[in-house]
JSON list of C-alpha atoms and ligand atoms in Angstrom, two decimals:
[
{"chain": "A", "resi": 30, "resn": "MET", "atom": "CA", "xyz": [-5.45, 13.64, 25.07]},
{"chain": "A", "resi": 31, "resn": "ASN", "atom": "CA", "xyz": [-1.89, 14.74, 24.45]},
{"chain": "A", "resi": 32, "resn": "ASN", "atom": "CA", "xyz": [-1.67, 17.03, 27.43]},
{"chain": "A", "resi": 33, "resn": "THR", "atom": "CA", "xyz": [1.22, 15.15, 29.00]},
{"chain": "A", "resi": 34, "resn": "ASN", "atom": "CA", "xyz": [3.40, 16.13, 26.07]},
{"chain": "A", "resi": 35, "resn": "LYS", "atom": "CA", "xyz": [5.30, 19.34, 26.59]},
{"chain": "A", "resi": 36, "resn": "ILE", "atom": "CA", "xyz": [7.10, 20.84, 23.64]},
{"chain": "A", "resi": 37, "resn": "LEU", "atom": "CA", "xyz": [9.90, 23.38, 23.67]},
{"chain": "A", "resi": 38, "resn": "VAL", "atom": "CA", "xyz": [9.88, 25.66, 20.63]},
{"chain": "A", "resi": 39, "resn": "ILE", "atom": "CA", "xyz": [13.23, 27.37, 20.00]},
{"chain": "A", "resi": 40, "resn": "GLU", "atom": "CA", "xyz": [12.56, 30.17, 17.55]},
{"chain": "A", "resi": 41, "resn": "ASP", "atom": "CA", "xyz": [13.58, 33.82, 17.61]},
{"chain": "A", "resi": 42, "resn": "GLU", "atom": "CA", "xyz": [11.08, 35.19, 15.09]},
{"chain": "A", "resi": 43, "resn": "ARG", "atom": "CA", "xyz": [8.05, 36.09, 17.14]},
{"chain": "A", "resi": 44, "resn": "LYS", "atom": "CA", "xyz": [5.56, 35.70, 14.33]},
{"chain": "A", "resi": 45, "resn": "ILE", "atom": "CA", "xyz": [6.70, 32.19, 13.48]},
{"chain": "A", "resi": 46, "resn": "ALA", "atom": "CA", "xyz": [6.99, 31.23, 17.14]},
{"chain": "A", "resi": 47, "resn": "SER", "atom": "CA", "xyz": [3.42, 32.28, 17.88]},
{"chain": "A", "resi": 48, "resn": "PHE", "atom": "CA", "xyz": [2.12, 30.59, 14.71]},
{"chain": "A", "resi": 49, "resn": "ILE", "atom": "CA", "xyz": [3.74, 27.32, 15.83]},
{"chain": "A", "resi": 50, "resn": "ARG", "atom": "CA", "xyz": [2.65, 27.78, 19.42]},
{"chain": "A", "resi": 51, "resn": "ARG", "atom": "CA", "xyz": [-0.98, 28.30, 18.43]},
{"chain": "A", "resi": 52, "resn": "GLY", "atom": "CA", "xyz": [-0.98, 25.26, 16.16]},
{"chain": "A", "resi": 53, "resn": "LEU", "atom": "CA", "xyz": [0.50, 22.98, 18.79]},
{"chain": "A", "resi": 54, "resn": "ILE", "atom": "CA", "xyz": [-1.81, 24.21, 21.54]},
{"chain": "A", "resi": 55, "resn": "GLU", "atom": "CA", "xyz": [-4.74, 23.55, 19.24]},
{"chain": "A", "resi": 56, "resn": "ALA", "atom": "CA", "xyz": [-3.44, 19.99, 18.87]},
{"chain": "A", "resi": 57, "resn": "GLU", "atom": "CA", "xyz": [-3.52, 19.82, 22.69]},
{"chain": "A", "resi": 58, "resn": "TYR", "atom": "CA", "xyz": [0.19, 20.05, 23.40]},
{"chain": "A", "resi": 59, "resn": "GLU", "atom": "CA", "xyz": [1.73, 22.20, 26.09]},
{"chain": "A", "resi": 60, "resn": "VAL", "atom": "CA", "xyz": [4.21, 24.66, 24.66]},
{"chain": "A", "resi": 61, "resn": "ASP", "atom": "CA", "xyz": [7.12, 26.77, 25.94]},
{"chain": "A", "resi": 62, "resn": "VAL", "atom": "CA", "xyz": [8.99, 29.14, 23.67]},
{"chain": "A", "resi": 63, "resn": "ALA", "atom": "CA", "xyz": [12.68, 30.05, 23.89]},
{"chain": "A", "resi": 64, "resn": "THR", "atom": "CA", "xyz": [13.89, 32.92, 21.71]},
{"chain": "A", "resi": 65, "resn": "SER", "atom": "CA", "xyz": [17.64, 32.41, 22.03]},
{"chain": "A", "resi": 66, "resn": "GLY", "atom": "CA", "xyz": [20.04, 29.50, 22.13]},
{"chain": "A", "resi": 67, "resn": "GLN", "atom": "CA", "xyz": [21.24, 30.29, 25.63]},
{"chain": "A", "resi": 68, "resn": "GLU", "atom": "CA", "xyz": [17.73, 30.49, 27.01]},
{"chain": "A", "resi": 69, "resn": "ALA", "atom": "CA", "xyz": [16.84, 27.21, 25.26]},
{"chain": "A", "resi": 70, "resn": "LEU", "atom": "CA", "xyz": [19.81, 25.32, 26.70]},
{"chain": "A", "resi": 71, "resn": "GLU", "atom": "CA", "xyz": [18.94, 26.49, 30.21]},
{"chain": "A", "resi": 72, "resn": "MET", "atom": "CA", "xyz": [15.34, 25.39, 29.78]},
{"chain": "A", "resi": 73, "resn": "VAL", "atom": "CA", "xyz": [16.31, 21.97, 28.43]},
{"chain": "A", "resi": 74, "resn": "GLN", "atom": "CA", "xyz": [18.59, 21.40, 31.42]},
{"chain": "A", "resi": 75, "resn": "GLU", "atom": "CA", "xyz": [15.80, 22.05, 33.92]},
{"chain": "A", "resi": 76, "resn": "GLU", "atom": "CA", "xyz": [14.65, 18.52, 34.38]},
{"chain": "A", "resi": 77, "resn": "GLU", "atom": "CA", "xyz": [11.32, 19.36, 35.97]},
{"chain": "A", "resi": 78, "resn": "LYS", "atom": "CA", "xyz": [10.23, 20.99, 32.74]},
{"chain": "A", "resi": 79, "resn": "GLY", "atom": "CA", "xyz": [10.28, 17.50, 31.24]},
{"chain": "A", "resi": 80, "resn": "TYR", "atom": "CA", "xyz": [10.05, 18.29, 27.54]},
{"chain": "A", "resi": 81, "resn": "THR", "atom": "CA", "xyz": [8.99, 15.39, 25.37]},
{"chain": "A", "resi": 82, "resn": "LEU", "atom": "CA", "xyz": [9.98, 17.12, 22.14]},
{"chain": "A", "resi": 83, "resn": "ILE", "atom": "CA", "xyz": [12.13, 20.04, 20.99]},
{"chain": "A", "resi": 84, "resn": "LEU", "atom": "CA", "xyz": [11.48, 22.13, 17.88]},
{"chain": "A", "resi": 85, "resn": "LEU", "atom": "CA", "xyz": [14.66, 23.88, 16.89]},
{"chain": "A", "resi": 86, "resn": "ASP", "atom": "CA", "xyz": [15.11, 26.72, 14.42]},
{"chain": "A", "resi": 87, "resn": "LEU", "atom": "CA", "xyz": [18.58, 26.59, 12.91]},
{"chain": "A", "resi": 88, "resn": "MET", "atom": "CA", "xyz": [19.13, 30.34, 12.65]},
{"chain": "A", "resi": 89, "resn": "LEU", "atom": "CA", "xyz": [19.16, 32.03, 16.03]},
{"chain": "A", "resi": 90, "resn": "PRO", "atom": "CA", "xyz": [20.74, 35.36, 16.94]},
{"chain": "A", "resi": 91, "resn": "ASP", "atom": "CA", "xyz": [23.24, 34.06, 19.49]},
{"chain": "A", "resi": 92, "resn": "MET", "atom": "CA", "xyz": [23.97, 30.49, 18.45]},
{"chain": "A", "resi": 93, "resn": "ASP", "atom": "CA", "xyz": [23.92, 28.13, 15.55]},
{"chain": "A", "resi": 94, "resn": "GLY", "atom": "CA", "xyz": [21.11, 25.56, 15.78]},
{"chain": "A", "resi": 95, "resn": "PHE", "atom": "CA", "xyz": [23.56, 22.78, 14.94]},
{"chain": "A", "resi": 96, "resn": "ASP", "atom": "CA", "xyz": [25.63, 23.69, 18.01]},
{"chain": "A", "resi": 97, "resn": "ILE", "atom": "CA", "xyz": [22.55, 23.73, 20.21]},
{"chain": "A", "resi": 98, "resn": "CYS", "atom": "CA", "xyz": [21.60, 20.30, 18.94]},
{"chain": "A", "resi": 99, "resn": "ALA", "atom": "CA", "xyz": [25.08, 18.92, 19.60]},
{"chain": "A", "resi": 100, "resn": "LYS", "atom": "CA", "xyz": [25.17, 20.49, 23.09]},
{"chain": "A", "resi": 101, "resn": "ILE", "atom": "CA", "xyz": [21.80, 18.99, 24.02]},
{"chain": "A", "resi": 102, "resn": "ARG", "atom": "CA", "xyz": [22.96, 15.54, 22.96]},
{"chain": "A", "resi": 103, "resn": "ALA", "atom": "CA", "xyz": [26.34, 15.95, 24.64]},
{"chain": "A", "resi": 104, "resn": "ASP", "atom": "CA", "xyz": [24.46, 16.54, 27.91]},
{"chain": "A", "resi": 105, "resn": "GLY", "atom": "CA", "xyz": [22.84, 13.13, 27.46]},
{"chain": "A", "resi": 106, "resn": "VAL", "atom": "CA", "xyz": [19.38, 14.55, 26.77]},
{"chain": "A", "resi": 107, "resn": "GLN", "atom": "CA", "xyz": [17.55, 12.13, 24.48]},
{"chain": "A", "resi": 108, "resn": "THR", "atom": "CA", "xyz": [14.44, 14.21, 23.85]},
{"chain": "A", "resi": 109, "resn": "PRO", "atom": "CA", "xyz": [13.53, 14.02, 20.14]},
{"chain": "A", "resi": 110, "resn": "ILE", "atom": "CA", "xyz": [14.59, 17.11, 18.19]},
{"chain": "A", "resi": 111, "resn": "LEU", "atom": "CA", "xyz": [12.80, 18.35, 15.08]},
{"chain": "A", "resi": 112, "resn": "ILE", "atom": "CA", "xyz": [14.79, 20.93, 13.15]},
{"chain": "A", "resi": 113, "resn": "LEU", "atom": "CA", "xyz": [13.04, 23.83, 11.45]},
{"chain": "A", "resi": 114, "resn": "THR", "atom": "CA", "xyz": [15.10, 25.28, 8.68]},
{"chain": "A", "resi": 115, "resn": "ALA", "atom": "CA", "xyz": [14.80, 27.84, 5.95]},
{"chain": "A", "resi": 116, "resn": "ARG", "atom": "CA", "xyz": [17.86, 26.34, 4.38]},
{"chain": "A", "resi": 117, "resn": "ASN", "atom": "CA", "xyz": [16.87, 23.86, 1.80]},
{"chain": "A", "resi": 118, "resn": "SER", "atom": "CA", "xyz": [20.15, 22.16, 1.14]},
{"chain": "A", "resi": 119, "resn": "THR", "atom": "CA", "xyz": [20.53, 18.45, 1.61]},
{"chain": "A", "resi": 120, "resn": "GLU", "atom": "CA", "xyz": [23.86, 19.01, 3.39]},
{"chain": "A", "resi": 121, "resn": "ASP", "atom": "CA", "xyz": [22.16, 20.99, 6.14]},
{"chain": "A", "resi": 122, "resn": "LYS", "atom": "CA", "xyz": [19.64, 18.27, 6.65]},
{"chain": "A", "resi": 123, "resn": "ILE", "atom": "CA", "xyz": [22.29, 15.59, 6.83]},
{"chain": "A", "resi": 124, "resn": "LYS", "atom": "CA", "xyz": [24.39, 17.75, 9.15]},
{"chain": "A", "resi": 125, "resn": "GLY", "atom": "CA", "xyz": [21.39, 18.22, 11.44]},
{"chain": "A", "resi": 126, "resn": "LEU", "atom": "CA", "xyz": [20.66, 14.52, 11.59]},
{"chain": "A", "resi": 127, "resn": "ASN", "atom": "CA", "xyz": [24.34, 13.80, 12.27]},
{"chain": "A", "resi": 128, "resn": "MET", "atom": "CA", "xyz": [24.28, 16.30, 15.14]},
{"chain": "A", "resi": 129, "resn": "GLY", "atom": "CA", "xyz": [21.57, 14.25, 16.81]},
{"chain": "A", "resi": 130, "resn": "ALA", "atom": "CA", "xyz": [18.37, 15.71, 15.39]},
{"chain": "A", "resi": 131, "resn": "ASP", "atom": "CA", "xyz": [15.59, 13.24, 14.58]},
{"chain": "A", "resi": 132, "resn": "ASP", "atom": "CA", "xyz": [13.78, 14.94, 11.74]},
{"chain": "A", "resi": 133, "resn": "TYR", "atom": "CA", "xyz": [13.62, 18.25, 9.91]},
{"chain": "A", "resi": 134, "resn": "LEU", "atom": "CA", "xyz": [11.02, 20.45, 8.32]},
{"chain": "A", "resi": 135, "resn": "THR", "atom": "CA", "xyz": [11.76, 23.14, 5.74]},
{"chain": "A", "resi": 136, "resn": "LYS", "atom": "CA", "xyz": [10.19, 26.58, 6.13]},
{"chain": "A", "resi": 137, "resn": "PRO", "atom": "CA", "xyz": [7.65, 27.61, 5.11]},
{"chain": "A", "resi": 138, "resn": "PHE", "atom": "CA", "xyz": [5.47, 24.73, 6.24]},
{"chain": "A", "resi": 139, "resn": "ALA", "atom": "CA", "xyz": [1.79, 24.17, 6.92]},
{"chain": "A", "resi": 140, "resn": "ILE", "atom": "CA", "xyz": [0.92, 23.80, 10.58]},
{"chain": "A", "resi": 141, "resn": "GLY", "atom": "CA", "xyz": [-0.83, 20.50, 9.77]},
{"chain": "A", "resi": 142, "resn": "GLU", "atom": "CA", "xyz": [2.41, 19.09, 8.47]},
{"chain": "A", "resi": 143, "resn": "LEU", "atom": "CA", "xyz": [4.28, 20.20, 11.57]},
{"chain": "A", "resi": 144, "resn": "VAL", "atom": "CA", "xyz": [1.71, 18.60, 13.86]},
{"chain": "A", "resi": 145, "resn": "ALA", "atom": "CA", "xyz": [1.88, 15.36, 11.84]},
{"chain": "A", "resi": 146, "resn": "ARG", "atom": "CA", "xyz": [5.68, 15.27, 12.19]},
{"chain": "A", "resi": 147, "resn": "VAL", "atom": "CA", "xyz": [5.47, 15.99, 15.91]},
{"chain": "A", "resi": 148, "resn": "LYS", "atom": "CA", "xyz": [2.99, 13.16, 16.37]},
{"chain": "A", "resi": 149, "resn": "ALA", "atom": "CA", "xyz": [5.19, 10.75, 14.43]},
{"chain": "A", "resi": 150, "resn": "LEU", "atom": "CA", "xyz": [8.25, 11.65, 16.49]},
{"chain": "A", "resi": 151, "resn": "LEU", "atom": "CA", "xyz": [6.40, 11.30, 19.78]},
{"chain": "A", "resi": 152, "resn": "ARG", "atom": "CA", "xyz": [5.20, 7.87, 18.72]},
{"chain": "A", "resi": 153, "resn": "ARG", "atom": "CA", "xyz": [8.79, 6.89, 18.15]},
{"chain": "A", "resi": 154, "resn": "GLY", "atom": "CA", "xyz": [9.77, 7.74, 21.71]},
{"chain": "A", "resi": 155, "resn": "PRO", "atom": "CA", "xyz": [13.15, 8.78, 23.05]},
{"chain": "A", "resi": 156, "resn": "SER", "atom": "CA", "xyz": [15.77, 9.57, 20.50]},
{"chain": "A", "resi": 157, "resn": "VAL", "atom": "CA", "xyz": [18.34, 6.90, 19.86]},
{"chain": "A", "resi": 158, "resn": "VAL", "atom": "CA", "xyz": [21.78, 8.46, 20.14]},
{"chain": "A", "resi": 159, "resn": "ASP", "atom": "CA", "xyz": [24.08, 6.95, 17.51]},
{"chain": "A", "resi": 160, "resn": "GLY", "atom": "CA", "xyz": [21.64, 4.09, 17.13]},
{"chain": "A", "resi": 161, "resn": "ILE", "atom": "CA", "xyz": [22.21, 2.92, 20.70]},
{"chain": "A", "resi": 162, "resn": "LEU", "atom": "CA", "xyz": [19.36, 2.14, 23.09]},
{"chain": "A", "resi": 163, "resn": "LYS", "atom": "CA", "xyz": [20.37, 2.06, 26.73]},
{"chain": "A", "resi": 164, "resn": "ILE", "atom": "CA", "xyz": [18.65, 0.91, 29.91]},
{"chain": "A", "resi": 165, "resn": "GLY", "atom": "CA", "xyz": [20.92, 0.78, 32.94]},
{"chain": "A", "resi": 166, "resn": "ASP", "atom": "CA", "xyz": [23.95, -1.26, 31.87]},
{"chain": "A", "resi": 167, "resn": "LEU", "atom": "CA", "xyz": [22.08, -2.92, 29.02]},
{"chain": "A", "resi": 168, "resn": "THR", "atom": "CA", "xyz": [22.86, -1.48, 25.59]},
{"chain": "A", "resi": 169, "resn": "LEU", "atom": "CA", "xyz": [21.49, -2.45, 22.21]},
{"chain": "A", "resi": 170, "resn": "ASN", "atom": "CA", "xyz": [23.02, -1.11, 19.03]},
{"chain": "A", "resi": 171, "resn": "THR", "atom": "CA", "xyz": [20.40, -0.88, 16.29]},
{"chain": "A", "resi": 172, "resn": "LYS", "atom": "CA", "xyz": [23.09, -0.44, 13.63]},
{"chain": "A", "resi": 173, "resn": "THR", "atom": "CA", "xyz": [25.57, -3.19, 14.48]},
{"chain": "A", "resi": 174, "resn": "TYR", "atom": "CA", "xyz": [23.04, -5.49, 16.17]},
{"chain": "A", "resi": 175, "resn": "GLU", "atom": "CA", "xyz": [25.32, -5.84, 19.19]},
{"chain": "A", "resi": 176, "resn": "VAL", "atom": "CA", "xyz": [23.87, -6.22, 22.66]},
{"chain": "A", "resi": 177, "resn": "TYR", "atom": "CA", "xyz": [25.84, -5.79, 25.87]},
{"chain": "A", "resi": 178, "resn": "ARG", "atom": "CA", "xyz": [24.99, -6.19, 29.52]},
{"chain": "A", "resi": 179, "resn": "GLY", "atom": "CA", "xyz": [27.85, -4.37, 31.24]},
{"chain": "A", "resi": 180, "resn": "ASP", "atom": "CA", "xyz": [30.90, -5.37, 29.23]},
{"chain": "A", "resi": 181, "resn": "LYS", "atom": "CA", "xyz": [29.57, -8.82, 28.43]},
{"chain": "A", "resi": 182, "resn": "MET", "atom": "CA", "xyz": [28.40, -9.27, 24.87]},
{"chain": "A", "resi": 183, "resn": "ILE", "atom": "CA", "xyz": [25.11, -11.11, 24.50]},
{"chain": "A", "resi": 184, "resn": "GLU", "atom": "CA", "xyz": [24.27, -13.21, 21.47]},
{"chain": "A", "resi": 185, "resn": "LEU", "atom": "CA", "xyz": [20.63, -12.93, 20.47]},
{"chain": "A", "resi": 186, "resn": "SER", "atom": "CA", "xyz": [18.64, -14.57, 17.72]},
{"chain": "A", "resi": 187, "resn": "GLN", "atom": "CA", "xyz": [16.94, -12.27, 15.21]},
{"chain": "A", "resi": 188, "resn": "LYS", "atom": "CA", "xyz": [13.60, -12.67, 16.96]},
{"chain": "A", "resi": 189, "resn": "GLU", "atom": "CA", "xyz": [15.01, -12.10, 20.42]},
{"chain": "A", "resi": 190, "resn": "PHE", "atom": "CA", "xyz": [16.72, -8.96, 19.15]},
{"chain": "A", "resi": 191, "resn": "ALA", "atom": "CA", "xyz": [13.51, -7.64, 17.56]},
{"chain": "A", "resi": 192, "resn": "ILE", "atom": "CA", "xyz": [11.56, -8.17, 20.78]},
{"chain": "A", "resi": 193, "resn": "LEU", "atom": "CA", "xyz": [14.22, -6.60, 22.97]},
{"chain": "A", "resi": 194, "resn": "GLU", "atom": "CA", "xyz": [14.58, -3.59, 20.66]},
{"chain": "A", "resi": 195, "resn": "TYR", "atom": "CA", "xyz": [10.83, -3.05, 20.70]},
{"chain": "A", "resi": 196, "resn": "MET", "atom": "CA", "xyz": [10.73, -3.26, 24.49]},
{"chain": "A", "resi": 197, "resn": "MET", "atom": "CA", "xyz": [13.70, -0.92, 24.91]},
{"chain": "A", "resi": 198, "resn": "ARG", "atom": "CA", "xyz": [12.14, 1.65, 22.59]},
{"chain": "A", "resi": 199, "resn": "ASN", "atom": "CA", "xyz": [9.17, 1.58, 24.93]},
{"chain": "A", "resi": 200, "resn": "GLU", "atom": "CA", "xyz": [11.11, 1.71, 28.20]},
{"chain": "A", "resi": 201, "resn": "GLY", "atom": "CA", "xyz": [8.86, 1.67, 31.25]},
{"chain": "A", "resi": 202, "resn": "ILE", "atom": "CA", "xyz": [5.74, 1.03, 29.22]},
{"chain": "A", "resi": 203, "resn": "VAL", "atom": "CA", "xyz": [3.79, -2.19, 29.78]},
{"chain": "A", "resi": 204, "resn": "LEU", "atom": "CA", "xyz": [3.53, -4.14, 26.54]},
{"chain": "A", "resi": 205, "resn": "THR", "atom": "CA", "xyz": [0.88, -6.82, 26.20]},
{"chain": "A", "resi": 206, "resn": "ARG", "atom": "CA", "xyz": [1.66, -10.15, 24.58]},
{"chain": "A", "resi": 207, "resn": "THR", "atom": "CA", "xyz": [-0.48, -9.11, 21.64]},
{"chain": "A", "resi": 208, "resn": "MET", "atom": "CA", "xyz": [1.52, -5.91, 21.15]},
{"chain": "A", "resi": 209, "resn": "ILE", "atom": "CA", "xyz": [4.78, -7.86, 21.21]},
{"chain": "A", "resi": 210, "resn": "GLU", "atom": "CA", "xyz": [3.37, -10.48, 18.80]},
{"chain": "A", "resi": 211, "resn": "ASP", "atom": "CA", "xyz": [2.09, -7.83, 16.42]},
{"chain": "A", "resi": 212, "resn": "HIS", "atom": "CA", "xyz": [5.44, -6.16, 16.43]},
{"chain": "A", "resi": 213, "resn": "ALA", "atom": "CA", "xyz": [7.75, -9.14, 16.08]},
{"chain": "A", "resi": 214, "resn": "TRP", "atom": "CA", "xyz": [5.76, -11.50, 13.89]},
{"chain": "A", "resi": 215, "resn": "ASP", "atom": "CA", "xyz": [4.08, -10.97, 10.54]},
{"chain": "A", "resi": 216, "resn": "TYR", "atom": "CA", "xyz": [1.48, -13.64, 10.97]},
{"chain": "A", "resi": 217, "resn": "GLU", "atom": "CA", "xyz": [-1.23, -14.12, 13.56]},
{"chain": "A", "resi": 218, "resn": "PHE", "atom": "CA", "xyz": [-1.08, -16.65, 16.33]},
{"chain": "A", "resi": 219, "resn": "ASP", "atom": "CA", "xyz": [-3.93, -18.63, 17.70]},
{"chain": "A", "resi": 220, "resn": "SER", "atom": "CA", "xyz": [-4.92, -17.09, 20.98]},
{"chain": "A", "resi": 221, "resn": "PHE", "atom": "CA", "xyz": [-3.56, -20.00, 23.00]},
{"chain": "A", "resi": 222, "resn": "SER", "atom": "CA", "xyz": [-0.03, -19.51, 21.79]},
{"chain": "A", "resi": 223, "resn": "ASN", "atom": "CA", "xyz": [2.49, -18.75, 24.49]},
{"chain": "A", "resi": 224, "resn": "VAL", "atom": "CA", "xyz": [5.30, -17.97, 22.08]},
{"chain": "A", "resi": 225, "resn": "VAL", "atom": "CA", "xyz": [5.91, -14.52, 23.59]},
{"chain": "A", "resi": 226, "resn": "ASP", "atom": "CA", "xyz": [6.36, -16.02, 27.04]},
{"chain": "A", "resi": 227, "resn": "VAL", "atom": "CA", "xyz": [8.82, -18.50, 25.61]},
{"chain": "A", "resi": 228, "resn": "TYR", "atom": "CA", "xyz": [10.90, -15.72, 24.04]},
{"chain": "A", "resi": 229, "resn": "ILE", "atom": "CA", "xyz": [10.76, -13.61, 27.18]},
{"chain": "A", "resi": 230, "resn": "ARG", "atom": "CA", "xyz": [12.08, -16.59, 29.13]},
{"chain": "A", "resi": 231, "resn": "LEU", "atom": "CA", "xyz": [14.97, -16.94, 26.66]},
{"chain": "A", "resi": 232, "resn": "LEU", "atom": "CA", "xyz": [15.74, -13.22, 26.85]},
{"chain": "A", "resi": 233, "resn": "ARG", "atom": "CA", "xyz": [15.68, -13.24, 30.64]},
{"chain": "A", "resi": 234, "resn": "LYS", "atom": "CA", "xyz": [18.15, -16.09, 30.73]},
{"chain": "A", "resi": 235, "resn": "LYS", "atom": "CA", "xyz": [20.57, -14.16, 28.52]},
{"chain": "A", "resi": 236, "resn": "ILE", "atom": "CA", "xyz": [20.06, -10.69, 29.96]},
{"chain": "A", "resi": 237, "resn": "ASP", "atom": "CA", "xyz": [19.02, -10.95, 33.59]},
{"chain": "A", "resi": 238, "resn": "ASP", "atom": "CA", "xyz": [20.43, -14.26, 34.87]},
{"chain": "A", "resi": 239, "resn": "GLY", "atom": "CA", "xyz": [23.17, -13.64, 37.39]},
{"chain": "A", "resi": 240, "resn": "HIS", "atom": "CA", "xyz": [22.27, -9.94, 37.76]},
{"chain": "A", "resi": 241, "resn": "LYS", "atom": "CA", "xyz": [20.70, -8.46, 40.86]},
{"chain": "A", "resi": 242, "resn": "ASN", "atom": "CA", "xyz": [18.85, -5.83, 38.88]},
{"chain": "A", "resi": 243, "resn": "LYS", "atom": "CA", "xyz": [16.33, -7.52, 36.62]},
{"chain": "A", "resi": 244, "resn": "ILE", "atom": "CA", "xyz": [15.56, -5.41, 33.56]},
{"chain": "A", "resi": 245, "resn": "ILE", "atom": "CA", "xyz": [12.73, -7.48, 32.11]},
{"chain": "A", "resi": 246, "resn": "ARG", "atom": "CA", "xyz": [9.70, -7.26, 34.40]},
{"chain": "A", "resi": 247, "resn": "THR", "atom": "CA", "xyz": [6.45, -9.16, 34.39]},
{"chain": "A", "resi": 248, "resn": "VAL", "atom": "CA", "xyz": [3.32, -7.13, 34.97]},
{"chain": "A", "resi": 249, "resn": "ARG", "atom": "CA", "xyz": [0.93, -9.76, 36.20]},
{"chain": "A", "resi": 250, "resn": "GLY", "atom": "CA", "xyz": [-2.15, -10.25, 34.07]},
{"chain": "A", "resi": 251, "resn": "VAL", "atom": "CA", "xyz": [-1.03, -7.61, 31.57]},
{"chain": "A", "resi": 252, "resn": "GLY", "atom": "CA", "xyz": [2.32, -8.25, 29.95]},
{"chain": "A", "resi": 253, "resn": "TYR", "atom": "CA", "xyz": [5.95, -7.21, 30.19]},
{"chain": "A", "resi": 254, "resn": "LYS", "atom": "CA", "xyz": [8.09, -4.12, 30.43]},
{"chain": "A", "resi": 255, "resn": "VAL", "atom": "CA", "xyz": [11.77, -3.24, 30.60]},
{"chain": "A", "resi": 256, "resn": "LYS", "atom": "CA", "xyz": [12.99, -0.88, 33.26]},
{"chain": "A", "resi": 257, "resn": "THR", "atom": "CA", "xyz": [16.15, -0.19, 35.28]},
{"chain": "B", "resi": 301, "resn": "LIG", "atom": "CA1", "xyz": [15.41, 32.32, 13.13]}
]
C-alpha cells in the first residue's frame, strides 16, 4: 500500500526511535533510523535512498535539529520534514517552520497521531521552499502569486494560477480532467464540459509557447501532467 514511501527517522533515544519505527512499519512504511545529525545528513545526501519523508528530533547529541533542517534545505532537498520536539514553546515551532520544516509534533505523542501527520504530509507532496514551486525554469510563488518562466514574468488569471499550482504540486503525476475540475472549481460540470482543456490550452500558450522544453504534457486518454 504505502511501501514506496521510505521514511528517515532521526532520533538518538533508542527507545523512542524503536517505538516510532515499529509504528511506521505497522502502517506499511519503510523506515531507516539515524542516531546522530552527522549520520542523518549523510543518509539524506545519498540519493538512491530516496526518502519521501524525514522525522527529525530537535535534540541530538552532536547537532541542533534546527541546523540539520537548515542544512538539508540548503542542499536543495525538498523532502518534507516533520519535527519531533519535547520543547513546547511556540517560538521553537515557528523557528522550525522557518528553517524549512513542514510540521511539528510535541513529545510525548501517540503513534496514531504521528502516523496521521505522516500521511497528511505525504499527501501534500514535496515541500515548498519559501513558498516557491519549481519545475525546470518555471517557478510559481504561492505567497506572492508570481509566475516566471526563466526571467520572464507570466500573468495568469486566478483560475489558471490555481490549476498550475495544483499541477506543480503533483509534478510528474498524471491528473485527470475530473481531478483538475474538482480541485479548481467548487461546482460540478456536466460531463461534456471541456473547460479543463480550454484552460490547459491557455496555460500552454503562456508557459510553453516559444520554448523547446514543453512543461505541460498531455497523456492521451487520461489527462495532463507537468514535468521537466
Ligand atoms: Ca533526542
